[in-house]
mmCIF file of N, CA and C in Angstrom:
data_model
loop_
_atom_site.group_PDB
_atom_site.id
_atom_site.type_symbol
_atom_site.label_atom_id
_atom_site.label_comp_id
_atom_site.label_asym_id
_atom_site.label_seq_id
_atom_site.Cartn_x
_atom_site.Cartn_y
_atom_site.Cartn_z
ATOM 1 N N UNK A 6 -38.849 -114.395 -61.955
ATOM 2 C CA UNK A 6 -39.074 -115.789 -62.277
ATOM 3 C C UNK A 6 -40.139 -115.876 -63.361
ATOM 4 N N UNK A 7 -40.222 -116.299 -64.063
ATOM 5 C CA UNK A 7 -41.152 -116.916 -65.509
ATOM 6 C C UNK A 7 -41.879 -117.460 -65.087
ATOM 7 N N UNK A 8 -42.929 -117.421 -65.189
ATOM 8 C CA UNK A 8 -44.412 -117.915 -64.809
ATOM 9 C C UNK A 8 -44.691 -119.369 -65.513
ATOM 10 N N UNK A 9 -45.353 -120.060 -64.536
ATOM 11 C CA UNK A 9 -45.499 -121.164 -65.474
ATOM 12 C C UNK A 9 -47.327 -121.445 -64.993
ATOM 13 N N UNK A 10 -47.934 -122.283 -65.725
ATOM 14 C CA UNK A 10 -49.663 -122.914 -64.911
ATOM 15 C C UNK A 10 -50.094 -121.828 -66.109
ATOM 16 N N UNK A 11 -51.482 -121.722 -65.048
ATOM 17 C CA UNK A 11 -52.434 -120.965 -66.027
ATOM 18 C C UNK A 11 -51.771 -119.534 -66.031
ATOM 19 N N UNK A 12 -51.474 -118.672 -65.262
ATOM 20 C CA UNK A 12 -50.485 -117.287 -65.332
ATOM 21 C C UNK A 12 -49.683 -117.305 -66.232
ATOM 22 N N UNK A 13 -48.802 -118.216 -66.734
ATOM 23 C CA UNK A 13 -48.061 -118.321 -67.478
ATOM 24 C C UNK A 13 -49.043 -118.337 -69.155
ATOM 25 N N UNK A 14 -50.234 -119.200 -69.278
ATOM 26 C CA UNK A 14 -51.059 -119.154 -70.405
ATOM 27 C C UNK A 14 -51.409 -118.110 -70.681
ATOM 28 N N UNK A 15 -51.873 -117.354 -69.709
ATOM 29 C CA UNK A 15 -52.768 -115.670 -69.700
ATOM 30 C C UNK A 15 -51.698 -114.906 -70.707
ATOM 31 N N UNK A 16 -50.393 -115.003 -70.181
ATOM 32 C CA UNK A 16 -49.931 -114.003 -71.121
ATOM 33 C C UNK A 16 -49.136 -114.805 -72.130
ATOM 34 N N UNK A 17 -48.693 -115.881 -72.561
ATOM 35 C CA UNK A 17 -48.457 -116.093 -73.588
ATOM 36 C C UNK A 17 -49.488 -116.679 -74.783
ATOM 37 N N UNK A 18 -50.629 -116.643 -74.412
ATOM 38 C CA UNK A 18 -51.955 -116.744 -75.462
ATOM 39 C C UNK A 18 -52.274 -115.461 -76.273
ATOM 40 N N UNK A 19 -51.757 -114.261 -75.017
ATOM 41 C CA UNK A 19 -51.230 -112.824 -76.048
ATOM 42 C C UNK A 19 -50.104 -112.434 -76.458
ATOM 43 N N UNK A 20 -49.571 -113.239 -76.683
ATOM 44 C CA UNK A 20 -47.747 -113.020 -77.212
ATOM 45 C C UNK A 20 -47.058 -111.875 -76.423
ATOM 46 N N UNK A 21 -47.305 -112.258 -74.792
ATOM 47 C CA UNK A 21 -46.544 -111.721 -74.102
ATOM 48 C C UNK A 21 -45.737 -112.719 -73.110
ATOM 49 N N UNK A 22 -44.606 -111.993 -72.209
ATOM 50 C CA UNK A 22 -44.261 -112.675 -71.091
ATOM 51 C C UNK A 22 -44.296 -112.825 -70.042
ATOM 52 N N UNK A 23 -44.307 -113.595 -69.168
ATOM 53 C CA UNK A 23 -44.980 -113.412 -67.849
ATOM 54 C C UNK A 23 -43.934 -113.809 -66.775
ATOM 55 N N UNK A 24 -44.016 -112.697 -66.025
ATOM 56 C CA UNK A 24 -42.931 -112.561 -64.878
ATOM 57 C C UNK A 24 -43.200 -112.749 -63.403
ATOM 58 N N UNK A 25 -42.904 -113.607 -62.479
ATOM 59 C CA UNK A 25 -43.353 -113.703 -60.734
ATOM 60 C C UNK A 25 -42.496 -113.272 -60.231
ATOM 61 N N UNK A 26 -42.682 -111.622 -59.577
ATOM 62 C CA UNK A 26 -41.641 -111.086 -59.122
ATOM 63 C C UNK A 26 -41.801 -112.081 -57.578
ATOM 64 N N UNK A 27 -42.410 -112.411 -57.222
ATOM 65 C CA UNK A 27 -42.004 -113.091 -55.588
ATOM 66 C C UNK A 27 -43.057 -114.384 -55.808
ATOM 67 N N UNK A 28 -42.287 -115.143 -56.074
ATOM 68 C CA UNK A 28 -42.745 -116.785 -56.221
ATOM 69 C C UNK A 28 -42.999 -117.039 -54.866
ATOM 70 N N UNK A 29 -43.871 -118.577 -54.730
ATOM 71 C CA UNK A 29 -44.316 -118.878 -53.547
ATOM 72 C C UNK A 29 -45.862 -118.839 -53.109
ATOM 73 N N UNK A 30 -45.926 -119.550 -52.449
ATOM 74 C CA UNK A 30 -47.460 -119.804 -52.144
ATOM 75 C C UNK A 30 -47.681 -118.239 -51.107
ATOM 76 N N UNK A 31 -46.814 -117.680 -50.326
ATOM 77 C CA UNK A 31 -47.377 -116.764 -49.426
ATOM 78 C C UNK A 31 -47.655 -115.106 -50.455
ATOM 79 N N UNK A 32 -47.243 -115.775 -51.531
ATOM 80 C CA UNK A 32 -47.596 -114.127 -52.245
ATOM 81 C C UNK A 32 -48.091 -114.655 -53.834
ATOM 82 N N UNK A 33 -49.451 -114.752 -53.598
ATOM 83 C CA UNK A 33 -50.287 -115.672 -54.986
ATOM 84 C C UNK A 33 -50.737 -113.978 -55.740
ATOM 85 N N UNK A 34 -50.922 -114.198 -56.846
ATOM 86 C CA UNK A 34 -51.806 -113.362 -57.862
ATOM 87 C C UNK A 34 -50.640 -111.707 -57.841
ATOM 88 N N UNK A 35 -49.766 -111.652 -57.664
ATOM 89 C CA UNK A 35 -49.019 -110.889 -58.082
ATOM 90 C C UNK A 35 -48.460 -111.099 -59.711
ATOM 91 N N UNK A 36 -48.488 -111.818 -60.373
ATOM 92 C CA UNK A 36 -47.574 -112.183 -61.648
ATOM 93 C C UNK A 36 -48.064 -111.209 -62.551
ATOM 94 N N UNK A 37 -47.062 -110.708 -63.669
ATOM 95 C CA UNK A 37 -47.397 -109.893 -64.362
ATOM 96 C C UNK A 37 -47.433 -110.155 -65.458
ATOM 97 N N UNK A 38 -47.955 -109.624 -66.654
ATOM 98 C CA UNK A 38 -47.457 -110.194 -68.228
ATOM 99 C C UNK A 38 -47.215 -108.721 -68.998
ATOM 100 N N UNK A 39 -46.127 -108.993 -69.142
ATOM 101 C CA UNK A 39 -45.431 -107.871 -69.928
ATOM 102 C C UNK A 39 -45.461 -108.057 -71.536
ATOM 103 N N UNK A 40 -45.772 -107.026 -71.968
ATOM 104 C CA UNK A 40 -45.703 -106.811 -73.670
ATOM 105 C C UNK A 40 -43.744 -107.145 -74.158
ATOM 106 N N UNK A 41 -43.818 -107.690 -75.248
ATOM 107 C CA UNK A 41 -42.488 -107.904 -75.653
ATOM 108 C C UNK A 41 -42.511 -106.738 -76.510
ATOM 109 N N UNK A 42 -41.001 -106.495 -76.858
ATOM 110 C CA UNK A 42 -40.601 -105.371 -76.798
ATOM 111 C C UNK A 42 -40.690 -105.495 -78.844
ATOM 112 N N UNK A 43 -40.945 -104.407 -79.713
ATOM 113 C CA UNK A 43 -40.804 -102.983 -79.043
ATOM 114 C C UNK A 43 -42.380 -102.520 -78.747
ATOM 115 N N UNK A 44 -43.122 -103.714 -78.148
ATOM 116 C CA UNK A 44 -44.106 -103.063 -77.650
ATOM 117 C C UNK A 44 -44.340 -102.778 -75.952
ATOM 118 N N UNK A 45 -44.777 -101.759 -75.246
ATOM 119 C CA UNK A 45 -44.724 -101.420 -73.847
ATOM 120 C C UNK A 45 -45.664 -101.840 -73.358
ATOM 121 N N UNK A 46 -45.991 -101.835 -71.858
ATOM 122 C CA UNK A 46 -46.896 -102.253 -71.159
ATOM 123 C C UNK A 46 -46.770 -103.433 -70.269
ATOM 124 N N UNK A 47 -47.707 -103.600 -69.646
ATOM 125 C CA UNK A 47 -48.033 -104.436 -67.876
ATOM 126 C C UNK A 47 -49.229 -104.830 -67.571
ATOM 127 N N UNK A 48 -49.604 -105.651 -66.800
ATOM 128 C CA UNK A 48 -50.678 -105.645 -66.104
ATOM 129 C C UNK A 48 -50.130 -106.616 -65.066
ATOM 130 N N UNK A 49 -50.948 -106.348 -63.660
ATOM 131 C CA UNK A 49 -50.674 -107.214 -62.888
ATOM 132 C C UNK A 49 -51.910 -108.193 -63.080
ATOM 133 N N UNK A 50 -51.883 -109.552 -62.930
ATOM 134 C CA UNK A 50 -52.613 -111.088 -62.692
ATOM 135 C C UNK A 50 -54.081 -110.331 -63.904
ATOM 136 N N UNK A 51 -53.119 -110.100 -65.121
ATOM 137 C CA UNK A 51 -53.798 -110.373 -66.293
ATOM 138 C C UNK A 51 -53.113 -109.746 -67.663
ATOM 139 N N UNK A 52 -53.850 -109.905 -68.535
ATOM 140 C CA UNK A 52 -53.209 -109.338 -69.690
ATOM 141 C C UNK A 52 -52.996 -107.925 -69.960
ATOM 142 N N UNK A 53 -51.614 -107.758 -70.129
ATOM 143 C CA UNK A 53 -51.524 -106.066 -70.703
ATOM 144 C C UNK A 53 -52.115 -105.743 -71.898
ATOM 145 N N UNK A 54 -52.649 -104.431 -71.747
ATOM 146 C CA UNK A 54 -52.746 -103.204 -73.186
ATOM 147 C C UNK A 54 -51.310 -103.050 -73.594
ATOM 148 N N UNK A 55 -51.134 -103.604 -74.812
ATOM 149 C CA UNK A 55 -50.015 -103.617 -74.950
ATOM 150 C C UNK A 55 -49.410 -102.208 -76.188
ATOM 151 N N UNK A 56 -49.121 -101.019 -76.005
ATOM 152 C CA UNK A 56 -48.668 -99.699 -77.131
ATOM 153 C C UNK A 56 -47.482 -100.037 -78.135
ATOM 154 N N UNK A 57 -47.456 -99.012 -78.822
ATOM 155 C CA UNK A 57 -46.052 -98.543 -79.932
ATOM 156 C C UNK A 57 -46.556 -97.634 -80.339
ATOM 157 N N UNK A 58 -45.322 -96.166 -80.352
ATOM 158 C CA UNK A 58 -45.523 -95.271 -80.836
ATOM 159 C C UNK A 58 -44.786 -95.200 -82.272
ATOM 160 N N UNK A 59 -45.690 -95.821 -83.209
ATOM 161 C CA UNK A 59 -44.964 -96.029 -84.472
ATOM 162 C C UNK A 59 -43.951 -94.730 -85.146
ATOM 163 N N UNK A 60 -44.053 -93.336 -84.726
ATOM 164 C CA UNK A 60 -43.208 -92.139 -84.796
ATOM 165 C C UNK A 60 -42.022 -92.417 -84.825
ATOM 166 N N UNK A 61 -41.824 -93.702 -83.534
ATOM 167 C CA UNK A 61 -40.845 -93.489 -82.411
ATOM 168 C C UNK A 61 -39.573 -94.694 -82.771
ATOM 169 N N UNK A 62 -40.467 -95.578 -83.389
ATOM 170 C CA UNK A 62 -40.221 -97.130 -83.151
ATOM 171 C C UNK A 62 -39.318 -97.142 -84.428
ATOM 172 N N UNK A 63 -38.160 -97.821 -83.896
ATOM 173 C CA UNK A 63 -37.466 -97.797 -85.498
ATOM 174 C C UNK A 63 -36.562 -98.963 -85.752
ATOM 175 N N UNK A 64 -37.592 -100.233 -86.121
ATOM 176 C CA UNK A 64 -37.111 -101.253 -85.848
ATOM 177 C C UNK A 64 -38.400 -101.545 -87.185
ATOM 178 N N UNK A 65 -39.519 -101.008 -87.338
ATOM 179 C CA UNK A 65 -39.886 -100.647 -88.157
ATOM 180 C C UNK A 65 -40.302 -100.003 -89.534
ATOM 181 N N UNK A 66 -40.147 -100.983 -90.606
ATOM 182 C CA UNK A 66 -39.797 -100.478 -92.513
ATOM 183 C C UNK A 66 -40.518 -99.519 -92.693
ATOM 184 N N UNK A 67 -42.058 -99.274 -92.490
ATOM 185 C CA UNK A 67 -42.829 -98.407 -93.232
ATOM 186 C C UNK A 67 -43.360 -96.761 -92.014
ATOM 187 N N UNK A 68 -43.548 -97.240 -91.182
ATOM 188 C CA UNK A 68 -44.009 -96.599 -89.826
ATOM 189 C C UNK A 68 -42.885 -95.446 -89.059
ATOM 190 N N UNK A 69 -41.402 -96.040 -89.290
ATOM 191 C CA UNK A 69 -41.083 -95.181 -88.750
ATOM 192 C C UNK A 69 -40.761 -93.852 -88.764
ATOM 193 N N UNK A 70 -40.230 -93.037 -87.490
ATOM 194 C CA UNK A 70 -39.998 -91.409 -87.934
ATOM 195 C C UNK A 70 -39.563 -91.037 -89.364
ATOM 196 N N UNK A 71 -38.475 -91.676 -89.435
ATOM 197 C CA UNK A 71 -38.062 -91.202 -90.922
ATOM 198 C C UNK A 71 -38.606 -90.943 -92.194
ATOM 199 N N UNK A 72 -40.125 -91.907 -91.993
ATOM 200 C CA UNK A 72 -40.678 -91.701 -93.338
ATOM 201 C C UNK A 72 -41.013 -89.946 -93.526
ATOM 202 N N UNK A 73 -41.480 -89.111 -92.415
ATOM 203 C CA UNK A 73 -42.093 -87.910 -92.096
ATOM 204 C C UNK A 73 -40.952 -87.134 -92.058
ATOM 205 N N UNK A 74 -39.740 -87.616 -91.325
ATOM 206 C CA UNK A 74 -38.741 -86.468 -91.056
ATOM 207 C C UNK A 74 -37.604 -86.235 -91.989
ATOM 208 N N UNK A 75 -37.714 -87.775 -92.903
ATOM 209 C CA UNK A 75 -36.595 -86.963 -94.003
ATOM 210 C C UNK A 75 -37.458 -86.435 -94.976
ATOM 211 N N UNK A 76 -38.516 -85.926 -94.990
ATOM 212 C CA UNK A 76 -39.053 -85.208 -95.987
ATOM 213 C C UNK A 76 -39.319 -83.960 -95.415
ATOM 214 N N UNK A 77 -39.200 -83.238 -93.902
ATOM 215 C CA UNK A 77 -39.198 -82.631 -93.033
ATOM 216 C C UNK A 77 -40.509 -82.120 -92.422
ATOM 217 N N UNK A 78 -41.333 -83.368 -92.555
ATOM 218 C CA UNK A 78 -42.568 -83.566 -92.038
ATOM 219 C C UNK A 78 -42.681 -83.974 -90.446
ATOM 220 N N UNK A 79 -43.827 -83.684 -89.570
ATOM 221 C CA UNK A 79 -43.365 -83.874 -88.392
ATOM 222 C C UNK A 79 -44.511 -85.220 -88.348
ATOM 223 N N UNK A 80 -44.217 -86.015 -87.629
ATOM 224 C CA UNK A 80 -44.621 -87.466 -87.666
ATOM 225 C C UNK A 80 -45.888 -87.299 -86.051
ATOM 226 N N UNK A 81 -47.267 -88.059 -86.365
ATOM 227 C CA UNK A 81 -47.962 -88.275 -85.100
ATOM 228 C C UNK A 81 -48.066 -89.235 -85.055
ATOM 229 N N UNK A 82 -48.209 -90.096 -84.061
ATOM 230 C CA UNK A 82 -49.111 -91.355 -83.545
ATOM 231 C C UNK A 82 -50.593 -91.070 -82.368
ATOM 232 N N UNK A 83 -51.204 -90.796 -82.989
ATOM 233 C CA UNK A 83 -52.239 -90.185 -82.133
ATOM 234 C C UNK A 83 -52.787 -91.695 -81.679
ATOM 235 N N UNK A 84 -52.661 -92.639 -81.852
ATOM 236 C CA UNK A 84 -53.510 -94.170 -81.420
ATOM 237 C C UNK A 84 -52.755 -94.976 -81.139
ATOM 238 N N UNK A 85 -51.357 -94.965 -80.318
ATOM 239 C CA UNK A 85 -50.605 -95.968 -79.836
ATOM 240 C C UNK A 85 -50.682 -97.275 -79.602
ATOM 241 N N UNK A 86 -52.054 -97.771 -79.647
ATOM 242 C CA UNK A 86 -52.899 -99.523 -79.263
ATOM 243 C C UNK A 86 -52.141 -100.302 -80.447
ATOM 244 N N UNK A 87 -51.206 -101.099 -79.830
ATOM 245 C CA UNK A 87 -50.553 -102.348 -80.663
ATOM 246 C C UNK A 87 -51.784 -102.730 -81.896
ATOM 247 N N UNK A 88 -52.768 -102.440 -81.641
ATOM 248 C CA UNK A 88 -53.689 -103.226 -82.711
ATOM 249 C C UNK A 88 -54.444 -101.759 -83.587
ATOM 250 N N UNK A 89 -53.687 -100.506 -83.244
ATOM 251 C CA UNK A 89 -54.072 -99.679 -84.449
ATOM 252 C C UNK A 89 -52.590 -99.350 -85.541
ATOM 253 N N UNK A 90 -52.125 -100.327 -85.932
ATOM 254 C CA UNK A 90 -51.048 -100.070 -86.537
ATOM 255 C C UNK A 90 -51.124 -99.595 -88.131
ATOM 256 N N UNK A 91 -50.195 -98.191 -88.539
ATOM 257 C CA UNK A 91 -50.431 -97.578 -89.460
ATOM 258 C C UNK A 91 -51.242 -96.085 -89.305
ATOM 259 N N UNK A 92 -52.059 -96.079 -87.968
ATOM 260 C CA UNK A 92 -52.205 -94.430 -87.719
ATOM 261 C C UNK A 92 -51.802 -93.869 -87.855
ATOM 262 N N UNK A 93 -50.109 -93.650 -88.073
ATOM 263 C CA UNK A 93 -49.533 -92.343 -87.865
ATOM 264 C C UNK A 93 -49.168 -91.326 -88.764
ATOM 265 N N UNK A 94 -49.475 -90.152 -88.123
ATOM 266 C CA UNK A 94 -50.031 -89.307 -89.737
ATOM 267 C C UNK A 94 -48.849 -88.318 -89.524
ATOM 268 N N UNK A 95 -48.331 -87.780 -90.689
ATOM 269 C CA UNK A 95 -47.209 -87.145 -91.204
ATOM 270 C C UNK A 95 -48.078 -85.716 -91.803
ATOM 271 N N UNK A 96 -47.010 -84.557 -91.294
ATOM 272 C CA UNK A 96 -47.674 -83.328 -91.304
ATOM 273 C C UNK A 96 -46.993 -82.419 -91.754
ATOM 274 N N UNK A 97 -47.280 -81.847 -93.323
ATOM 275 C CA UNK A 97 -46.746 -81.139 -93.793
ATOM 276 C C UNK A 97 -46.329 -79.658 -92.682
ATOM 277 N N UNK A 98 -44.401 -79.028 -93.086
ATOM 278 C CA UNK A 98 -44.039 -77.880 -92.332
ATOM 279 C C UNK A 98 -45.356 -77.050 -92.856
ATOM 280 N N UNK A 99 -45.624 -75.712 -92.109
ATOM 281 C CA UNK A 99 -45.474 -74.283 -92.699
ATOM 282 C C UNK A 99 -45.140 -73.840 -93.455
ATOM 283 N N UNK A 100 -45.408 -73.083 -94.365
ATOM 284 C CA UNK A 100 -46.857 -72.920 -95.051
ATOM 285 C C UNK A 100 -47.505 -73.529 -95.788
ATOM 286 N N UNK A 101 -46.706 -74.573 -96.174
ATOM 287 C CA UNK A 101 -47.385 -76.096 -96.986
ATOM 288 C C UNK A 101 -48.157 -76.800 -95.951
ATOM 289 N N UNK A 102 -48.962 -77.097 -96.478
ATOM 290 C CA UNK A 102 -50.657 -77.950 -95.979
ATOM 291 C C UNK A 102 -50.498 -79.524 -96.421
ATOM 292 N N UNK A 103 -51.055 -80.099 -95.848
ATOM 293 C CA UNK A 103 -51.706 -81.751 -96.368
ATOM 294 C C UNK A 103 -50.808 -82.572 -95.217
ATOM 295 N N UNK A 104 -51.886 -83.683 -94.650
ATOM 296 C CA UNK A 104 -51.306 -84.520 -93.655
ATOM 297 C C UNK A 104 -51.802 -85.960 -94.541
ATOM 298 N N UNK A 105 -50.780 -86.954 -94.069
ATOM 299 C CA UNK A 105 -50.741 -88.129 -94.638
ATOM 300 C C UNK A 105 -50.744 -89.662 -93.606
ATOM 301 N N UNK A 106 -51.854 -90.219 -93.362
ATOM 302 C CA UNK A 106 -51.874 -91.129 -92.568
ATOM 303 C C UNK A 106 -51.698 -92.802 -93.078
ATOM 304 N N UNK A 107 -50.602 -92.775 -92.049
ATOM 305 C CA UNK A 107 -49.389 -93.903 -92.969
ATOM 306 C C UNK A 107 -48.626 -93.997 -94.244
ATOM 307 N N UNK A 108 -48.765 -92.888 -94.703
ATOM 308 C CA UNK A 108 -47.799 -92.327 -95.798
ATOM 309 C C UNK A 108 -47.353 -91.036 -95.096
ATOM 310 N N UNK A 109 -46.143 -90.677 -96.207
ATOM 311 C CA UNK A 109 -45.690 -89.097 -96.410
ATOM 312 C C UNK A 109 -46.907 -88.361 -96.594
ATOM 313 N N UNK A 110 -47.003 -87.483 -96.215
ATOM 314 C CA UNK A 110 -47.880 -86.166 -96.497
ATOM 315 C C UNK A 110 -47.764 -85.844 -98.021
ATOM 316 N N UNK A 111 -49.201 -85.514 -98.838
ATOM 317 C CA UNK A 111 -48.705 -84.834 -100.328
ATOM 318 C C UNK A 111 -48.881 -83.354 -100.102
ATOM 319 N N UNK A 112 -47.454 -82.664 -99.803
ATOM 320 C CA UNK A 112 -47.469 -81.311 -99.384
ATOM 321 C C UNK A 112 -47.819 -80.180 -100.483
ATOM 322 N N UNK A 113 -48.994 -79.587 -100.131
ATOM 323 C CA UNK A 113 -49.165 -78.332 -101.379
ATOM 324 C C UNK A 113 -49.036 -76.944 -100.633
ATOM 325 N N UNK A 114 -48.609 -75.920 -101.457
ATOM 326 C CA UNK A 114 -48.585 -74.751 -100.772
ATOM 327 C C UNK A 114 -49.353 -73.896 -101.782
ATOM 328 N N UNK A 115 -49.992 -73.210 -100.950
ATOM 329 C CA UNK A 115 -51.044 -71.704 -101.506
ATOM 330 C C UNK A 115 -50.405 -70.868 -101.694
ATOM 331 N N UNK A 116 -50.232 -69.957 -102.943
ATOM 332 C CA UNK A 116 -49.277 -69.248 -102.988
ATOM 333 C C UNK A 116 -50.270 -67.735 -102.537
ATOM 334 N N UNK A 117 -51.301 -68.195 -102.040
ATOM 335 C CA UNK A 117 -52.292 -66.756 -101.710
ATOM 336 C C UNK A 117 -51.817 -66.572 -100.205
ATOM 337 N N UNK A 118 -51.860 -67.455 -99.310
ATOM 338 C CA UNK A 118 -50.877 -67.395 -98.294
ATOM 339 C C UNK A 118 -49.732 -67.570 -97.671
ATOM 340 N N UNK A 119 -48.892 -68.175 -98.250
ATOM 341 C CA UNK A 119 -47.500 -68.295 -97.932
ATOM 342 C C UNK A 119 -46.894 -66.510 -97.975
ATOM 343 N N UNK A 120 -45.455 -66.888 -97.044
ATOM 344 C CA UNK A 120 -44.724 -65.578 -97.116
ATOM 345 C C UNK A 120 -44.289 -65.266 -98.277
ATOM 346 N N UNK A 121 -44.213 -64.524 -98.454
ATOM 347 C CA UNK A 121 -43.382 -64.169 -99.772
ATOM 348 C C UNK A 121 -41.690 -63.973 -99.088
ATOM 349 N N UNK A 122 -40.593 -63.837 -99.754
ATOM 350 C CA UNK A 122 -39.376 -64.057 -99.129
ATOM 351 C C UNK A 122 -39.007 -62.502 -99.038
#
């Protein structure tokens, strides 16, 4: 059931939604507010921490995997918090070096250590 009163304010003042799994006066302060999607998260009788693993998320122009993996970079989100958006750092393969946070990586390789073929 959709929350309505002040429960219902709590989470849509954070652009979330708020759900009463068992309405009724005999079961008060259960309501939850859920993060809308594609962000995750819960809290019961308050506001969620609401995540995205921008790696992951691909509903997203600049952030997502692809920027890292069609260049065959491997993609992190080390700071998942809806409100650190753009952390995610792209990591040049072996034996090329250089990581790139919120961009492609600018990949250089040492030719003092790389394999030789």
């Amino acid at each position: 059931t959709v929350c309505t009163g002040c429960a219902g304010t709590t989470c849509t003042a954070l652009g979330q939604e708020c759900n009463d799994p068992f309405p009724g006066e005999t079961s008060l302060g259960d309501w939850v507010c859920l993060c809308v999607a594609p962000l995750t998260g819960d809290a019961v009788a308050a506001g969620a921490v609401c995540r995205v693993d921008e790696c992951t998320e691909l509903t997203c122009t600049t952030c997502e995997k692809g920027a890292c993996t069609t260049l065959g970079q491997t993609c992190d989100d080390p700071d998942t918090l809806a409100s650190a958006a753009n952390g995610w750092i792209c990591t040049c393969p072996p034996p090329s070096v250089g990581t790139g946070t919120g961009a492609p990586a600018a990949c250089t390789l040492d030719e003092c250590v790389a394999t030789c073929p």
